[in-house]
Amino acid sequence: MPAFDEGITENLAEIKAITDNKEEPTFENTILALDRAGELLGKVNNVFFNLNSANTNEQMQALAREITPKLSKHRDNIMLNKDLFNRVKAVYEKRNELKLDAEQMRVVEKFYRDFERSGANLPDDKQAELRKLNEELSMMELKFEENTLAETNKNFKMVIDNEADLKGLPAEVIAGAAELAKKDSLPGKWVFTLQKPSMIPFLQYAENRALREKIYKGYLNRGNNNNAFDNKSAIEKIVKIRDQRAKLLGYANHAAYVIDDCMAKTPETVYSFLMKLWTPALERAKVERADMQKMIDAEGGKFKLEMWDWWFYAEKVRKAKFDLDESQLKPYLSLENVVNGMIDVYNKLYGIKFIRRTDLPVYNEEVRTYEVQEANGKHIGIFYMDFHPRAGKGNGAWCTSFREQSYKDGKMVTPVVSIVCNFTRPTGDTPALLSFDEVTTMFHESGHAMHALFTDGPYRRTAGNVPRDFVELPSQIMENWAMEPEVLRSYAKHYKTGEVMPEALITKLEKSAQFNQGFETTELLAASLLDMDWHTKAFDGNVEAFEKASMDKLGLINEIAPRYRSTYFAHIFSGGYSAGYYVYTWAAVLDADAFDAFKQSGNIFNPEIAAKFRTLLTKSGSDEGMTIYRNFRGQEPSIEPLLKRRGLK
Ligand SMILES: [Zn+2]
């Protein structure tokens, strides 16, 4: 807390120095000064909140609750500071006479828009209202995150004491469950949790249908158990406050407010974009459902496929159609080999090197550190990797920065970047063997990291600062390399024998790439459309009814739930992706189209295209997203490569 207090005090002094300046507002004394301000607070903020996500405890959570409303208030104190805004506005209004270069012009416009979007143009009484809304909202979002964490990591566990209930599960999954039980002081039993590395294999392989139902329902009902961690009232408050705030700022709704700042520009564009994919995806999912029902019938199952059966039968169909079983792949996908494979890809694309460092401080002994260097040894930045689930770590995977690239006194300050994941742990003598989904996630997060590491811009407001529907392009494109046979041959080696993944298995993996894409695209689109509905449509107070109406209107089939249901949809209710979950699909169009450029050239490591793509990463914030993209590709992105890749066409 003292560090936060000091950061806030210093930041306010910097702002005061700008507003006390007796000289006419200029780019240097106002915009540049503002761009440089808040360095200490940013540093404290990054360190604290990164750790609160990756390695928290009750004390840190309590501190987060205390500091969150303070920070929200502090931000308002700056963005609603009249003297400051008047100076920014003065520069903005004479910007065409100031002989600014293109990037300076962009910084001026960005700052002006930030103030406008934060309510700087509103009368006093409306500004007071806005401050109250922002503070309440930040608290509700934090509450939502805490509830979701407790509901995932603490409030549910499935204890198995009858070995017969483990039938179908691979040995390493059983071993993992036994270790969890040991940690929970339940020796001789097996524990499964709602964390994905525990739940997904259970859904894929456990023959006990009733237990599959039990764990999946536990997952689906997170935040919806009418207990102290229920998120329904938080959702009601969050959507209400966001709607009020949007209207106060002159927008029709929260989605219109958010998307105004993105490549897509309007909710209408987003809806029509998502619906273009919805129909082919749902049709494909129905075919997949029929395939699975056929299998159930052939086995004499005499029941209708349900949500908790999907993974189990998908796995069986995959085996029947492609003779591919996830567990055949895993021995070739040890964590170390995958990390090395990923490093190798960046080396081939950009000539860069990753040097393991053991002399740098880490927040948990499991975290490892690399120094990233150019081919000639020039320092690029530091890259942390934190791979396995822990009680104090949030769900999913993400990339974050402890320090962003910037310039100080003409010298570049290099970035310190981190990826945080929840991958399968090693068990006993067996190293961590990843699922292919986890491999893809690693490549994905490393793509975000490369974006942060390569960023080079003179102003903090624009350097690497891209619209949300651009953010997932640098990450998603990397998933393509993970899958390429040429790349697989370089890293997918058996953890015991060192034998390269057999060609037959690589071919199977390649062929099965389109497998289950109807399901995966449908669940993602359903969540994206649910998010859009939450932030454009009127809400009557019943969360479950709202969600159901939203899904019924789309014709979502009963066997598929949206990828996130409302009561644990942390991306949109606490994670900064509100009216923005669509960006994953938007970026998928961009990444499929961008990777197509490499493919078409006949060389997935084509140095010229790689150099252009590196420029896109380096300069990403310096212009409009679509302009940056066109500069790389030489044309507008097309939706066709994505439809083709997912077998939806
Ligand atoms: Zn991402």
XYZ file of C-alpha atoms and ligand atoms in Angstrom:
650
model
C 0.000 0.000 0.000
C 2.773 2.502 0.704
C 4.077 1.864 -2.821
C 0.653 2.549 -4.297
C 0.288 5.682 -2.165
C 3.672 6.950 -3.287
C 2.826 6.187 -6.930
C -0.433 8.087 -6.678
C 1.201 11.072 -4.939
C 3.965 11.231 -7.527
C 1.496 10.961 -10.402
C -0.659 13.782 -8.989
C 2.441 15.968 -8.628
C 3.316 15.307 -12.281
C -0.185 16.307 -13.340
C -0.023 19.423 -11.171
C 3.251 20.412 -12.831
C 1.478 20.239 -16.190
C -1.555 22.287 -15.119
C 0.540 24.854 -13.168
C 2.648 25.594 -16.221
C 2.184 29.269 -17.126
C 3.256 28.770 -20.731
C 0.877 28.162 -23.601
C -0.035 24.453 -23.903
C 2.259 22.710 -26.393
C 2.844 19.153 -27.512
C 5.928 18.961 -25.274
C 4.697 20.642 -22.101
C 1.293 18.957 -22.115
C 0.929 15.840 -24.297
C 4.457 14.522 -23.932
C 4.487 15.338 -20.195
C 1.223 13.439 -19.808
C 2.596 10.517 -21.808
C 5.595 10.298 -19.472
C 3.589 10.709 -16.250
C 2.612 7.855 -13.935
C 5.695 5.722 -14.389
C 6.051 4.698 -10.750
C 2.351 4.005 -10.290
C 2.360 1.927 -13.474
C 5.269 -0.103 -12.173
C 3.630 -0.805 -8.806
C 0.345 -1.530 -10.509
C 1.875 -4.044 -12.931
C 3.794 -5.911 -10.266
C 0.939 -6.079 -7.792
C -1.865 -7.046 -10.153
C 0.262 -9.528 -12.098
C 1.005 -11.294 -8.836
C -2.571 -11.009 -7.657
C -3.572 -12.995 -10.767
C -0.745 -15.519 -10.775
C 0.203 -16.024 -7.141
C -2.337 -14.507 -4.785
C -3.339 -15.092 -1.186
C -5.980 -13.685 1.141
C -3.811 -10.782 2.216
C -3.191 -9.712 -1.364
C -6.845 -10.109 -2.218
C -7.750 -7.869 0.720
C -5.243 -5.300 -0.523
C -6.707 -5.534 -4.023
C -10.136 -4.764 -2.599
C -8.724 -1.750 -0.818
C -6.688 -0.370 -3.702
C -9.106 -1.009 -6.571
C -11.615 1.767 -5.723
C -8.701 4.097 -4.880
C -7.195 3.553 -8.333
C -10.518 4.031 -10.029
C -10.918 7.322 -8.148
C -7.372 8.356 -8.995
C -7.953 7.713 -12.677
C -11.089 9.858 -12.531
C -9.140 12.587 -10.728
C -6.899 12.789 -13.773
C -9.384 12.197 -16.559
C -11.913 14.628 -15.048
C -9.323 17.294 -14.168
C -10.647 20.408 -15.913
C -7.363 22.324 -16.085
C -5.621 19.329 -17.552
C -8.365 18.691 -20.088
C -8.388 22.359 -21.133
C -4.700 22.158 -21.935
C -5.106 18.869 -23.845
C -8.048 20.377 -25.707
C -6.052 23.505 -26.555
C -3.303 21.401 -28.150
C -5.901 19.216 -29.883
C -7.672 22.226 -31.401
C -4.528 23.720 -32.870
C -2.962 20.364 -33.776
C -2.915 21.092 -37.506
C -0.724 24.170 -37.028
C 1.858 22.494 -34.795
C 3.896 20.739 -37.515
C 3.507 17.409 -35.727
C 4.660 14.178 -37.315
C 2.097 11.432 -37.955
C 2.699 9.617 -34.670
C 2.634 12.814 -32.603
C -0.658 13.692 -34.260
C -1.989 10.287 -33.327
C -0.907 10.688 -29.688
C -2.685 14.044 -29.450
C -5.874 12.612 -30.913
C -5.717 9.506 -28.717
C -5.336 11.521 -25.524
C -8.130 13.881 -26.495
C -10.435 10.930 -27.196
C -9.482 9.303 -23.878
C -10.619 12.396 -22.010
C -13.779 12.692 -24.054
C -14.603 9.009 -23.524
C -13.958 9.397 -19.800
C -16.494 12.219 -19.495
C -14.231 15.296 -19.533
C -16.777 17.169 -21.657
C -19.649 16.519 -19.208
C -21.087 19.119 -16.782
C -20.075 18.851 -13.099
C -23.130 17.007 -11.794
C -22.833 14.358 -14.522
C -19.141 13.970 -13.802
C -19.895 13.340 -10.133
C -22.389 10.675 -11.175
C -19.802 9.112 -13.473
C -17.195 8.951 -10.713
C -19.620 7.098 -8.489
C -20.484 4.626 -11.253
C -16.820 3.913 -12.036
C -15.978 3.249 -8.417
C -18.956 0.935 -7.884
C -18.216 -0.859 -11.137
C -14.587 -1.540 -10.286
C -15.651 -3.094 -6.977
C -18.328 -5.272 -8.558
C -15.903 -6.505 -11.220
C -13.399 -7.459 -8.556
C -16.108 -9.253 -6.583
C -17.055 -11.187 -9.714
C -13.452 -12.305 -10.188
C -13.064 -13.394 -6.563
C -16.318 -15.343 -6.618
C -15.321 -17.118 -9.822
C -11.929 -18.022 -8.387
C -13.479 -19.471 -5.220
C -16.114 -21.380 -7.179
C -13.455 -22.894 -9.440
C -10.648 -23.618 -7.028
C -12.268 -24.111 -3.627
C -15.969 -24.787 -3.572
C -16.161 -27.943 -5.653
C -14.199 -31.116 -5.678
C -15.149 -34.589 -6.772
C -13.637 -37.221 -4.502
C -13.572 -40.760 -5.869
C -12.927 -43.652 -3.508
C -14.045 -46.520 -5.715
C -11.393 -47.493 -8.258
C -14.075 -48.754 -10.673
C -15.217 -45.152 -11.146
C -11.868 -44.397 -12.811
C -12.522 -46.795 -15.654
C -11.397 -45.416 -19.020
C -8.994 -42.830 -17.611
C -5.360 -42.881 -18.797
C -2.781 -43.793 -16.153
C -1.265 -40.289 -15.916
C -4.689 -38.753 -15.305
C -5.310 -41.228 -12.488
C -1.871 -40.492 -11.057
C -2.587 -36.744 -11.159
C -5.894 -37.261 -9.347
C -4.186 -39.394 -6.709
C -1.609 -36.657 -6.109
C -4.337 -34.037 -5.736
C -5.999 -36.307 -3.171
C -2.734 -36.698 -1.269
C -2.342 -32.918 -1.136
C -5.881 -32.727 0.220
C -5.026 -35.268 2.950
C -7.171 -37.897 1.274
C -4.543 -40.579 0.622
C -5.727 -43.591 -1.344
C -8.495 -41.591 -2.985
C -8.703 -39.567 -6.200
C -9.679 -35.907 -6.516
C -10.950 -34.102 -9.598
C -11.500 -30.354 -9.708
C -13.100 -27.819 -12.029
C -9.684 -26.684 -13.265
C -9.439 -27.669 -16.898
C -6.381 -29.995 -16.704
C -8.363 -32.029 -14.177
C -11.880 -31.822 -15.610
C -11.322 -32.113 -19.368
C -9.517 -35.516 -19.296
C -12.270 -36.769 -17.003
C -14.917 -35.663 -19.508
C -12.916 -37.166 -22.366
C -12.244 -40.583 -20.893
C -14.296 -41.464 -17.807
C -16.783 -44.187 -18.633
C -18.892 -43.388 -15.590
C -21.538 -41.191 -17.175
C -23.120 -40.067 -13.889
C -19.769 -38.711 -12.655
C -19.182 -36.924 -15.956
C -22.538 -35.266 -15.444
C -21.648 -34.385 -11.863
C -18.359 -32.654 -12.674
C -19.691 -30.878 -15.756
C -22.708 -29.569 -13.880
C -20.330 -28.401 -11.167
C -18.459 -26.496 -13.869
C -21.581 -25.032 -15.488
C -23.042 -23.886 -12.177
C -20.071 -21.920 -10.949
C -21.277 -18.586 -9.594
C -24.846 -19.859 -9.775
C -25.141 -21.865 -6.564
C -27.110 -19.310 -4.531
C -24.286 -19.239 -1.983
C -21.997 -16.433 -0.808
C -20.108 -16.652 -4.140
C -23.132 -16.355 -6.392
C -22.497 -13.930 -9.254
C -26.059 -13.221 -10.382
C -26.537 -10.024 -8.428
C -23.037 -8.850 -9.423
C -23.982 -9.335 -13.088
C -27.185 -7.382 -12.599
C -25.282 -4.481 -11.065
C -22.437 -4.570 -13.587
C -24.639 -4.457 -16.686
C -26.814 -1.765 -15.138
C -23.874 0.467 -14.242
C -22.221 -0.022 -17.642
C -25.454 0.886 -19.401
C -25.907 4.013 -17.285
C -22.338 5.064 -17.916
C -22.616 4.568 -21.680
C -25.784 6.674 -21.816
C -24.171 9.370 -19.695
C -21.348 9.522 -22.248
C -23.759 9.772 -25.149
C -23.749 6.197 -26.429
C -26.787 3.971 -27.013
C -25.330 1.196 -24.842
C -22.090 -0.211 -23.413
C -21.256 -2.169 -26.577
C -21.571 0.946 -28.731
C -19.259 2.763 -26.300
C -16.639 0.005 -26.288
C -16.639 -0.893 -29.980
C -16.450 2.751 -31.076
C -12.763 2.457 -30.162
C -12.141 -0.818 -32.068
C -11.476 -1.893 -35.657
C -15.130 -2.991 -35.968
C -16.464 0.485 -34.943
C -20.134 -0.532 -34.289
C -22.101 -3.360 -32.573
C -24.000 -3.862 -35.835
C -20.758 -4.719 -37.637
C -19.903 -7.184 -34.877
C -23.314 -8.876 -34.919
C -23.329 -9.268 -38.683
C -19.739 -10.518 -38.631
C -20.528 -13.161 -35.978
C -23.732 -14.257 -37.682
C -21.869 -14.862 -40.951
C -19.997 -17.633 -39.164
C -22.811 -18.756 -36.860
C -24.923 -20.607 -39.408
C -22.157 -22.722 -40.985
C -20.704 -23.452 -37.520
C -24.027 -24.600 -36.056
C -24.781 -26.738 -39.121
C -21.397 -28.384 -38.729
C -22.002 -28.936 -34.971
C -25.287 -30.687 -35.784
C -23.444 -33.095 -38.084
C -20.944 -33.767 -35.292
C -23.809 -34.394 -32.877
C -25.369 -36.878 -35.294
C -22.046 -38.725 -35.627
C -21.848 -39.103 -31.870
C -25.474 -40.198 -31.481
C -24.845 -42.840 -34.129
C -21.981 -44.140 -32.060
C -24.076 -44.215 -28.876
C -26.832 -46.089 -30.722
C -24.372 -48.549 -32.239
C -23.055 -49.312 -28.770
C -26.626 -49.952 -27.629
C -26.462 -46.884 -25.381
C -30.219 -46.149 -25.463
C -29.817 -42.552 -24.349
C -29.690 -39.166 -25.972
C -26.351 -37.375 -26.110
C -26.083 -34.695 -23.417
C -23.650 -31.823 -22.841
C -21.467 -33.891 -20.487
C -21.162 -36.627 -23.117
C -19.747 -34.404 -25.831
C -16.010 -34.730 -24.943
C -16.304 -38.463 -24.309
C -17.931 -39.290 -27.638
C -15.953 -36.685 -29.543
C -12.882 -38.556 -28.361
C -14.381 -41.845 -29.543
C -15.415 -40.456 -32.923
C -11.959 -38.967 -33.306
C -10.510 -42.375 -32.646
C -12.882 -44.103 -35.054
C -12.569 -41.544 -37.841
C -8.927 -40.645 -37.545
C -7.686 -43.434 -35.305
C -6.309 -40.676 -33.131
C -6.384 -40.667 -29.367
C -5.104 -37.678 -27.370
C -3.174 -40.026 -25.145
C -1.168 -41.251 -28.169
C 0.041 -37.699 -28.712
C 0.945 -36.746 -25.170
C 4.215 -38.715 -24.812
C 5.557 -36.645 -27.726
C 4.490 -33.379 -26.160
C 6.557 -33.005 -23.024
C 6.671 -29.451 -21.734
C 10.419 -29.118 -22.339
C 10.200 -30.297 -25.938
C 7.316 -27.953 -26.663
C 9.117 -24.973 -25.124
C 12.169 -25.780 -27.241
C 10.008 -26.177 -30.339
C 8.422 -22.802 -29.749
C 11.816 -21.143 -29.256
C 13.013 -22.777 -32.457
C 10.098 -21.299 -34.418
C 10.980 -17.766 -33.264
C 14.595 -18.408 -34.055
C 13.721 -19.452 -37.613
C 11.282 -16.588 -38.145
C 13.250 -13.728 -36.649
C 16.726 -15.061 -35.904
C 16.249 -14.296 -32.210
C 17.722 -16.299 -29.307
C 16.330 -17.316 -25.913
C 18.917 -17.631 -23.167
C 17.903 -19.325 -19.937
C 18.620 -17.144 -16.893
C 18.657 -18.465 -13.363
C 19.968 -15.307 -11.700
C 16.773 -13.235 -11.889
C 14.174 -12.981 -9.119
C 10.955 -14.977 -9.528
C 7.733 -14.864 -7.476
C 7.407 -18.628 -7.299
C 10.037 -21.326 -7.662
C 8.115 -22.786 -10.612
C 8.631 -19.662 -12.709
C 11.452 -19.759 -15.265
C 13.203 -16.893 -16.968
C 14.740 -16.269 -20.387
C 16.596 -13.374 -21.885
C 15.552 -12.743 -25.478
C 18.272 -11.458 -27.799
C 18.630 -10.500 -31.438
C 20.819 -12.747 -33.603
C 23.718 -10.337 -32.925
C 23.264 -10.603 -29.156
C 21.449 -7.278 -28.659
C 19.155 -7.426 -25.644
C 15.411 -7.408 -26.512
C 13.821 -8.140 -23.146
C 13.088 -10.640 -20.388
C 10.539 -13.421 -20.774
C 9.008 -15.207 -17.743
C 7.104 -18.485 -18.086
C 4.828 -19.845 -15.335
C 3.223 -23.089 -16.442
C 1.284 -25.061 -13.822
C -1.920 -24.568 -11.804
C -1.681 -23.507 -8.148
C -4.298 -22.575 -5.583
C -3.442 -18.871 -5.812
C -3.480 -18.731 -9.609
C -6.440 -17.685 -11.735
C -7.867 -19.944 -14.426
C -6.861 -20.149 -18.055
C -3.751 -18.662 -19.600
C -2.609 -15.131 -20.194
C 0.303 -12.922 -21.118
C 1.173 -9.809 -19.187
C 4.013 -7.324 -18.754
C 5.893 -6.369 -15.629
C 7.418 -3.561 -17.659
C 6.383 -2.285 -21.057
C 8.744 -0.954 -23.703
C 9.233 2.800 -23.450
C 11.811 5.521 -23.963
C 13.437 7.461 -21.175
C 15.921 10.265 -21.831
C 16.267 9.058 -25.405
C 17.155 5.512 -24.352
C 14.978 2.475 -24.807
C 13.673 0.793 -21.663
C 13.246 -2.863 -22.613
C 10.176 -4.953 -21.772
C 9.762 -7.609 -19.074
C 7.031 -9.980 -20.185
C 5.369 -13.006 -18.627
C 3.127 -15.835 -19.755
C 1.021 -17.600 -17.146
C -0.652 -20.932 -17.883
C -2.445 -23.803 -16.168
C -0.852 -26.809 -17.864
C -0.774 -30.434 -16.760
C 1.771 -31.007 -13.991
C 4.535 -33.576 -14.022
C 3.599 -36.643 -11.949
C 6.161 -38.813 -10.211
C 8.903 -39.623 -12.737
C 6.836 -38.541 -15.708
C 7.497 -35.022 -16.997
C 4.573 -32.715 -17.766
C 2.978 -34.196 -20.897
C 0.780 -31.641 -22.609
C -2.445 -32.049 -24.510
C -2.371 -30.595 -28.001
C -4.720 -27.897 -26.748
C -2.115 -26.898 -24.166
C 0.589 -26.848 -26.837
C -1.545 -24.480 -28.883
C -2.088 -22.311 -25.813
C 1.651 -22.055 -25.219
C 2.262 -20.892 -28.785
C -0.667 -18.502 -28.447
C 0.586 -16.817 -25.278
C 4.127 -16.666 -26.620
C 2.714 -14.717 -29.580
C 1.378 -12.063 -27.199
C 4.772 -12.052 -25.524
C 6.560 -11.481 -28.851
C 4.225 -8.591 -29.585
C 5.214 -6.992 -26.264
C 8.909 -7.807 -26.742
C 9.123 -6.420 -30.295
C 7.119 -3.255 -29.653
C 9.151 -0.134 -30.364
C 7.476 3.252 -30.292
C 8.437 6.676 -28.954
C 5.192 7.306 -27.013
C 3.653 5.127 -24.342
C 0.128 6.087 -25.404
C 0.608 4.481 -28.822
C 3.490 1.975 -28.554
C 1.961 -1.489 -28.772
C -1.364 0.027 -27.801
C -3.755 -1.596 -30.270
C -7.547 -1.886 -30.415
C -8.921 -4.933 -28.669
C -9.946 -6.609 -31.908
C -6.299 -6.479 -33.032
C -4.809 -7.868 -29.800
C -5.388 -11.555 -30.580
C -3.821 -11.465 -34.047
C -0.179 -11.712 -32.855
C -1.111 -14.608 -30.556
C -3.525 -16.628 -32.647
C -1.302 -16.623 -35.702
C 1.339 -18.581 -33.737
C -1.077 -21.485 -33.234
C -0.642 -22.225 -36.942
C 3.044 -23.040 -36.552
C 2.384 -25.406 -33.632
C 0.339 -27.537 -36.001
C 2.604 -27.565 -39.071
C 4.145 -31.015 -39.779
C 7.518 -29.400 -40.450
C 7.462 -27.822 -36.980
C 6.040 -30.891 -35.238
C 8.959 -32.942 -36.553
C 11.318 -30.517 -34.832
C 9.828 -30.659 -31.350
C 7.371 -33.556 -30.954
C 9.787 -36.174 -29.660
C 8.978 -39.036 -27.324
C 9.923 -38.088 -23.775
C 11.462 -41.518 -23.107
C 13.022 -42.570 -26.402
C 13.550 -39.251 -28.160
C 11.860 -40.751 -31.208
C 10.225 -38.139 -33.460
C 6.437 -38.346 -33.669
C 5.766 -40.964 -36.363
C 4.664 -39.589 -39.751
C 1.443 -41.566 -39.541
C 0.557 -39.825 -36.292
C 1.458 -36.399 -37.703
C -0.782 -37.058 -40.708
C -3.584 -38.140 -38.414
C -3.177 -35.027 -36.311
C -3.232 -32.875 -39.424
C -6.300 -34.608 -40.805
C -8.125 -34.333 -37.513
C -7.478 -30.573 -37.285
C -10.948 -29.813 -38.561
C -12.440 -32.333 -36.211
C -14.960 -30.927 -33.698
C -14.588 -27.448 -35.189
C -18.375 -27.150 -35.441
C -18.539 -27.528 -31.657
C -15.588 -25.297 -30.918
C -16.675 -22.507 -33.225
C -20.266 -22.734 -32.019
C -19.418 -22.532 -28.300
C -17.103 -19.585 -28.935
C -19.632 -17.721 -31.090
C -22.412 -18.451 -28.590
C -20.352 -16.831 -25.822
C -19.473 -13.904 -28.104
C -23.127 -13.304 -28.961
C -24.142 -13.707 -25.309
C -21.604 -11.008 -24.435
C -22.990 -8.722 -27.148
C -26.546 -9.295 -25.891
C -25.558 -8.478 -22.296
C -24.172 -5.158 -23.459
C -26.803 -4.083 -25.983
C -30.169 -5.481 -24.801
C -32.458 -4.469 -21.941
C -32.203 -6.707 -18.860
C -35.137 -7.516 -16.588
C -33.206 -8.912 -13.610
C -33.250 -12.665 -14.258
C -29.789 -13.780 -15.331
C -30.700 -17.350 -16.267
C -33.766 -16.287 -18.273
C -31.727 -13.658 -20.105
C -29.079 -16.180 -21.073
C -31.656 -18.740 -22.154
C -33.560 -16.240 -24.308
C -30.305 -15.157 -25.893
C -29.321 -18.743 -26.781
C -32.852 -19.791 -27.851
C -33.003 -16.927 -30.309
C -29.803 -18.232 -31.908
C -31.099 -21.780 -32.030
C -28.159 -23.105 -30.004
C -28.604 -26.851 -29.545
C -29.050 -28.301 -26.040
C -25.908 -30.396 -26.265
C -23.663 -27.327 -26.363
C -23.279 -24.627 -23.722
C -21.723 -21.277 -24.565
C -17.966 -21.473 -23.929
C -18.592 -19.390 -20.815
C -21.948 -19.143 -19.103
C -22.822 -15.760 -17.639
C -22.134 -16.504 -13.960
C -18.458 -17.351 -14.620
C -17.856 -15.297 -17.767
C -14.933 -13.483 -16.169
C -13.633 -12.190 -19.524
C -16.624 -9.889 -19.815
C -17.622 -9.260 -16.199
C -14.174 -8.690 -14.731
C -11.479 -9.189 -17.316
C -11.741 -6.244 -19.686
C -13.303 -8.098 -22.635
C -16.839 -6.753 -22.206
C -18.521 -6.349 -25.600
C -15.210 -7.708 -26.787
C -15.307 -11.483 -26.630
C -15.910 -11.388 -30.386
C -12.308 -10.304 -30.818
C -11.069 -13.914 -30.724
C -13.109 -14.728 -33.812
C -12.335 -11.394 -35.459
C -8.649 -12.060 -34.928
C -9.076 -15.610 -36.232
C -10.092 -14.137 -39.578
C -7.000 -11.937 -39.514
C -4.639 -14.695 -38.400
C -5.905 -17.255 -40.929
C -5.528 -14.649 -43.642
C -2.062 -13.604 -42.423
C -0.769 -17.167 -42.115
C -2.098 -17.789 -45.614
C 0.525 -15.294 -46.799
C 3.283 -17.573 -45.453
C 1.609 -20.713 -46.820
C 1.041 -19.238 -50.272
C 4.720 -18.365 -50.469
C 5.570 -22.052 -50.021
C 7.742 -21.363 -46.959
C 6.248 -21.016 -43.485
C 9.469 -19.299 -42.404
C 9.628 -16.995 -45.430
C 12.098 -14.333 -44.233
C 10.586 -11.447 -46.199
C 7.079 -12.098 -44.905
C 8.423 -12.685 -41.393
C 10.210 -9.320 -41.540
C 6.984 -7.637 -42.594
C 5.099 -9.367 -39.823
C 7.711 -8.251 -37.320
C 7.164 -4.687 -38.527
C 3.444 -5.147 -37.897
C 4.265 -6.213 -34.318
C 6.829 -3.477 -33.766
C 4.705 -0.627 -35.083
C 1.266 -2.002 -34.157
C 0.045 1.043 -32.223
C 1.371 3.727 -34.534
C -1.642 3.769 -36.876
C -5.187 2.408 -37.290
C -5.338 -1.389 -36.928
C -6.639 -1.989 -40.427
C -3.945 0.249 -41.927
C -1.207 -1.636 -40.067
C -2.699 -4.899 -41.311
C -2.927 -3.749 -44.936
C 0.675 -2.564 -44.780
C 1.655 -6.118 -43.893
C -0.645 -8.002 -46.244
C -0.997 -5.589 -49.136
C -4.754 -6.148 -49.126
C -7.876 -6.367 -46.921
C -8.272 -9.574 -44.872
C -10.563 -12.239 -46.305
C -12.890 -14.509 -44.296
C -12.290 -17.459 -46.676
C -9.054 -18.854 -45.181
C -10.776 -19.205 -41.790
C -13.847 -20.998 -43.157
C -11.556 -23.328 -45.041
C -9.271 -23.985 -42.095
C -12.167 -24.948 -39.835
C -13.890 -27.072 -42.454
C -16.955 -24.846 -42.363
C -17.047 -24.504 -46.098
Zn -4.838 -14.236 -26.279
